[in-house]
Short mmCIF file of C-alpha atoms in Angstrom, two decimals:
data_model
loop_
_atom_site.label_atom_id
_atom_site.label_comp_id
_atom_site.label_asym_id
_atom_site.label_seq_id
_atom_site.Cartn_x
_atom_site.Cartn_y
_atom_site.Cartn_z
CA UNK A 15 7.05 7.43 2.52
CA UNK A 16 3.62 7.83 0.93
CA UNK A 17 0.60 5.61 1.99
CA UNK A 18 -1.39 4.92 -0.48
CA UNK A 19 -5.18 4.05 0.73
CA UNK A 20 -8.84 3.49 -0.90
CA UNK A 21 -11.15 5.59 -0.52
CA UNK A 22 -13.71 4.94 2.11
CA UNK A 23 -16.62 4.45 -1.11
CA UNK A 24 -14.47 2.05 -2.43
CA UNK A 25 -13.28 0.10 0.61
CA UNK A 26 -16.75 -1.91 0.80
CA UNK A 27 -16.80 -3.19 -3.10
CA UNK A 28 -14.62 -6.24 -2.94
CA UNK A 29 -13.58 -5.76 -6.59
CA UNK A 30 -11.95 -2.62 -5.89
CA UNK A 31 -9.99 -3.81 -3.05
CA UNK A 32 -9.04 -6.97 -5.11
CA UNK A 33 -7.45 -4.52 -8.04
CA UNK A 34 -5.77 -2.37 -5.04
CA UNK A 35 -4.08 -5.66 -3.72
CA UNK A 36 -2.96 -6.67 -6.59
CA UNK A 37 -1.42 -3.83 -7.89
CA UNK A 38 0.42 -3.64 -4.41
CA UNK A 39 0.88 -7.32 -4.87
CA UNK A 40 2.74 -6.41 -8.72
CA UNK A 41 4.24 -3.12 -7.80
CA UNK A 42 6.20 -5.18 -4.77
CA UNK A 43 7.79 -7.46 -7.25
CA UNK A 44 9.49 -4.44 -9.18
CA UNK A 45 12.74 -2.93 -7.90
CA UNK A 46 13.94 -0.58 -10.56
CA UNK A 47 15.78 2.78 -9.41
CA UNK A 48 12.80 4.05 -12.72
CA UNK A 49 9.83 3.03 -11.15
CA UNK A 50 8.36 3.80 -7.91
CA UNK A 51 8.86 1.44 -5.08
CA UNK A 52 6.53 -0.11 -2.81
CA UNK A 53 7.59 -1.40 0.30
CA UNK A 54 4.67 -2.49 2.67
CA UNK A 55 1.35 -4.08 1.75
CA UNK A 56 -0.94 -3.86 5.03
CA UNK A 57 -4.56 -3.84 6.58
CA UNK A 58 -5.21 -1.05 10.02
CA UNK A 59 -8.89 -1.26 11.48
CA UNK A 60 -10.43 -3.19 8.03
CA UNK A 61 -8.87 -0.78 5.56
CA UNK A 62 -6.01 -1.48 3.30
CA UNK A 63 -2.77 0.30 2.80
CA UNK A 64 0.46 0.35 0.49
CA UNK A 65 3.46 2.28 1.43
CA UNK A 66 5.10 3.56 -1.46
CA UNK A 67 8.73 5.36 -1.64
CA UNK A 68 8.15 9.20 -1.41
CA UNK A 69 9.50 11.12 -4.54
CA UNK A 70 10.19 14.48 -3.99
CA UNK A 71 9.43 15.74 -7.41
CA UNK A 72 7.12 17.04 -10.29
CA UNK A 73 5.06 14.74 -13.14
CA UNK A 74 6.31 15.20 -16.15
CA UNK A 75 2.03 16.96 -17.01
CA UNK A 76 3.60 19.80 -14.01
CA UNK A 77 7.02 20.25 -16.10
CA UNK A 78 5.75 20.55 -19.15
CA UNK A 79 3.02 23.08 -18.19
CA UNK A 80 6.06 25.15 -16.27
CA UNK A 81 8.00 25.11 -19.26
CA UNK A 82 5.76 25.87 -21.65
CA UNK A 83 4.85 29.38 -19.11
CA UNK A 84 8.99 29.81 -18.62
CA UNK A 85 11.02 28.49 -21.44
CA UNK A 86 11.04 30.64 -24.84
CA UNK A 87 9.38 29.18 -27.53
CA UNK A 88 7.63 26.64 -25.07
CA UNK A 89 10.13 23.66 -25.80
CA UNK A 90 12.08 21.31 -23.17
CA UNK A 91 15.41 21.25 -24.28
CA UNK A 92 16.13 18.06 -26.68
CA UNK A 93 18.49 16.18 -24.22
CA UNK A 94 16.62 16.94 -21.62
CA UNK A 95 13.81 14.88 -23.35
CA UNK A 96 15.95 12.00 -24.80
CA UNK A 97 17.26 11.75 -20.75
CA UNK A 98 13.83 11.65 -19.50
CA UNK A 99 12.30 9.35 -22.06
CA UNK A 100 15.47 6.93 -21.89
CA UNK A 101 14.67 6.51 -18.07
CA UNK A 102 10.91 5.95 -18.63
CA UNK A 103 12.00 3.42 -20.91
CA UNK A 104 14.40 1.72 -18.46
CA UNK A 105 11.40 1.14 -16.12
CA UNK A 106 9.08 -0.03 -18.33
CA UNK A 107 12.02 -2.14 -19.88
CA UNK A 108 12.45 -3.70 -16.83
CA UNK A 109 8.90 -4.26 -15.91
CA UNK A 110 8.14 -6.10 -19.71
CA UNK A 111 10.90 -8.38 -18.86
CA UNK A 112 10.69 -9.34 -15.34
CA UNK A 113 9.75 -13.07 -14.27
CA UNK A 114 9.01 -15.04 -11.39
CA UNK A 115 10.51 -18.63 -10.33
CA UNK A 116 11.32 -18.25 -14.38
CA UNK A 117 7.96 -17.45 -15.34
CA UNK A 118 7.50 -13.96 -16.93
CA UNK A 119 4.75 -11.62 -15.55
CA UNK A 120 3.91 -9.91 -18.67
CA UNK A 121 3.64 -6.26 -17.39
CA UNK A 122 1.91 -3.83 -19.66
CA UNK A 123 1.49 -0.72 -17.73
CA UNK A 124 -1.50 0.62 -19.85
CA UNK A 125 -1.82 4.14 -18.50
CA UNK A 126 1.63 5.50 -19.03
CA UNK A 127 0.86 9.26 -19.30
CA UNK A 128 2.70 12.53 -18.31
CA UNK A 129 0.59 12.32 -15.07
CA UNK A 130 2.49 8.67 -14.39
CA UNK A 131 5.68 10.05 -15.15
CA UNK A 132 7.13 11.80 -12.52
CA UNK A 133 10.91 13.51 -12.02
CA UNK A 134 12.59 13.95 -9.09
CA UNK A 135 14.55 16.76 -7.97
CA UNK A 136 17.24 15.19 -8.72
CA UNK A 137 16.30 14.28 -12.33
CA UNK A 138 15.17 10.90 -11.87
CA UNK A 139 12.27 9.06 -13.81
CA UNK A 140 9.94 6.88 -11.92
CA UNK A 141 7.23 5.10 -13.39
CA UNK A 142 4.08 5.37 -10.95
CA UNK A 143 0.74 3.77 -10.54
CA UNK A 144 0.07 0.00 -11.63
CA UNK A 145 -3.61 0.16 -10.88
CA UNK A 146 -4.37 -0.82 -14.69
CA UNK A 147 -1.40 -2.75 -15.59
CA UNK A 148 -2.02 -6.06 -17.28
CA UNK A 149 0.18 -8.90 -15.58
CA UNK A 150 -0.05 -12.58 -15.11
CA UNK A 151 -0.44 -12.82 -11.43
CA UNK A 152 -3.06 -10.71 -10.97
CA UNK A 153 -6.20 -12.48 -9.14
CA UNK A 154 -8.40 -10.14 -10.97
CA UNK A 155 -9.07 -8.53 -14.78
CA UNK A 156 -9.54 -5.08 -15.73
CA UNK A 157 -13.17 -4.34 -15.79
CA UNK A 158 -14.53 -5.37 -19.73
CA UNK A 159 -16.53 -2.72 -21.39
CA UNK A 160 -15.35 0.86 -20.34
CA UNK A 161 -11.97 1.09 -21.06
CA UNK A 162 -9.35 2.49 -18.48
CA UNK A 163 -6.47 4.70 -18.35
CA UNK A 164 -5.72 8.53 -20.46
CA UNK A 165 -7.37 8.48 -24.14
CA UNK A 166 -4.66 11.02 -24.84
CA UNK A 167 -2.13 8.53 -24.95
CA UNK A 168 -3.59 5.06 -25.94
CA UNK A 169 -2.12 3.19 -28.61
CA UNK A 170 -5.09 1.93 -30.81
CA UNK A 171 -5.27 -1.56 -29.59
CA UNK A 172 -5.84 -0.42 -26.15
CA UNK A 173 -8.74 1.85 -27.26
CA UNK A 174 -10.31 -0.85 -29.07
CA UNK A 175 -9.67 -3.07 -25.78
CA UNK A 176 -7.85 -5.60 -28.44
CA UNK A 177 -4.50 -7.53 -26.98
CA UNK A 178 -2.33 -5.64 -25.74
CA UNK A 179 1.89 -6.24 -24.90
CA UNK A 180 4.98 -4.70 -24.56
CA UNK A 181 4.88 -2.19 -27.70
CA UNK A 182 1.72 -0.88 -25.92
CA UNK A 183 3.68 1.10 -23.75
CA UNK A 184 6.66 2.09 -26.34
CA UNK A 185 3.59 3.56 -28.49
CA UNK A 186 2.04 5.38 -24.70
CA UNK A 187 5.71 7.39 -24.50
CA UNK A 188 5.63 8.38 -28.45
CA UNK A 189 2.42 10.24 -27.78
CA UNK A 190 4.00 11.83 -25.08
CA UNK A 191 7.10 13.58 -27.10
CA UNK A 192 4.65 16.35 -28.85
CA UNK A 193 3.52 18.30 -26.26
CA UNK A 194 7.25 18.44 -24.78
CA UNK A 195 8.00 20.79 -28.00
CA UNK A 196 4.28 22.07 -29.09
CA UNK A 197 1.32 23.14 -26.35
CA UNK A 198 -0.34 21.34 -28.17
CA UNK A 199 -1.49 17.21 -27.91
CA UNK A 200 -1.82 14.76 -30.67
CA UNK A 201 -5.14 14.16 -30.24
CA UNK A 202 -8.24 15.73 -27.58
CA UNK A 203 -10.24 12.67 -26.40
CA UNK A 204 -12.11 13.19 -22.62
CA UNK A 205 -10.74 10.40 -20.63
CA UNK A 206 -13.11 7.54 -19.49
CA UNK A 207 -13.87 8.52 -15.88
#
């Protein structure tokens, strides 16, 4: 397992440790063999803890960097891409639709990136880190103002903090397919920090 803490800066602003419960809180509510799995939401001596499934793996940012030093031509084989992408979407497919008591949660991940892809050995996708998402139950918002998550791979109603839904993240795994066959992004935007 992997635990999952806040840093000690953060462990004293309550908004912080609001977002960090809830995103323990919405990543406990999603069993998907695609998306990372969090098993244990806890407090030890006045700091909070998750405990998260460990993947034994790479992100997809580490694999394409690797290939792009290994593979001639710099390009990830094309089934190799259509498997990986397919599993991403099964996640995130899963997370858009799931409900509770027959109420849907409205997951939008909003910082799916190569860094929040990641591959196990084994060649399994899991979708990691909620801290962002949007979702119904969550006791707090996003902060307004500075927008969160990778520039790189916003669609443009998340950089202009407009609504955002499901096709959010479809758009998120487009801008992700160029650099698996160029070493080179769409676009070159510093991310807000």
């Amino acid at each position: 397992v992997v635990v999952k803490c806040l840093h000690d800066h953060l462990a004293d602003d309550a908004e912080c440790v609001k977002m960090f419960l809830d995103e323990a809180r919405l990543a406990a509510h999603l069993d998907h063999s695609n998306i990372v799995q969090t098993m244990e939401l806890g407090q030890h001596e006045g700091r909070y803890y998750m405990v998260m499934e460990f993947l034994a793996g790479l992100s997809l940012a580490m694999i394409v960097r690797r290939a792009a030093e290994r593979l001639p031509h710099m390009r990830i084989p094309v089934p190799l891409v259509l498997n990986l992408l397919a599993q991403a979407c099964a996640g995130l497919h899963y997370a858009h639709e799931k409900a509770m008591n027959g109420k849907p949660l409205n997951i939008v991940h909003r910082d799916i990136s190569p860094q929040n892809l990641v591959i196990s050995f084994e060649g399994v996708v899991k979708v990691v880190d909620f801290g962002i998402a949007k979702a119904e139950p969550r006791e707090t918002r996003t902060r307004s103002g500075p927008i969160q998550g990778n520039f790189a791979y916003m669609s443009p109603e998340q950089c202009l903090a407009t609504h955002v839904d499901t096709q959010t993240s479809g758009l998120s795994l487009r801008f992700i397919l160029p650099p698996m066959y160029t070493p080179r992004r769409l676009c070159h935007a510093p991310s807000p920090s």
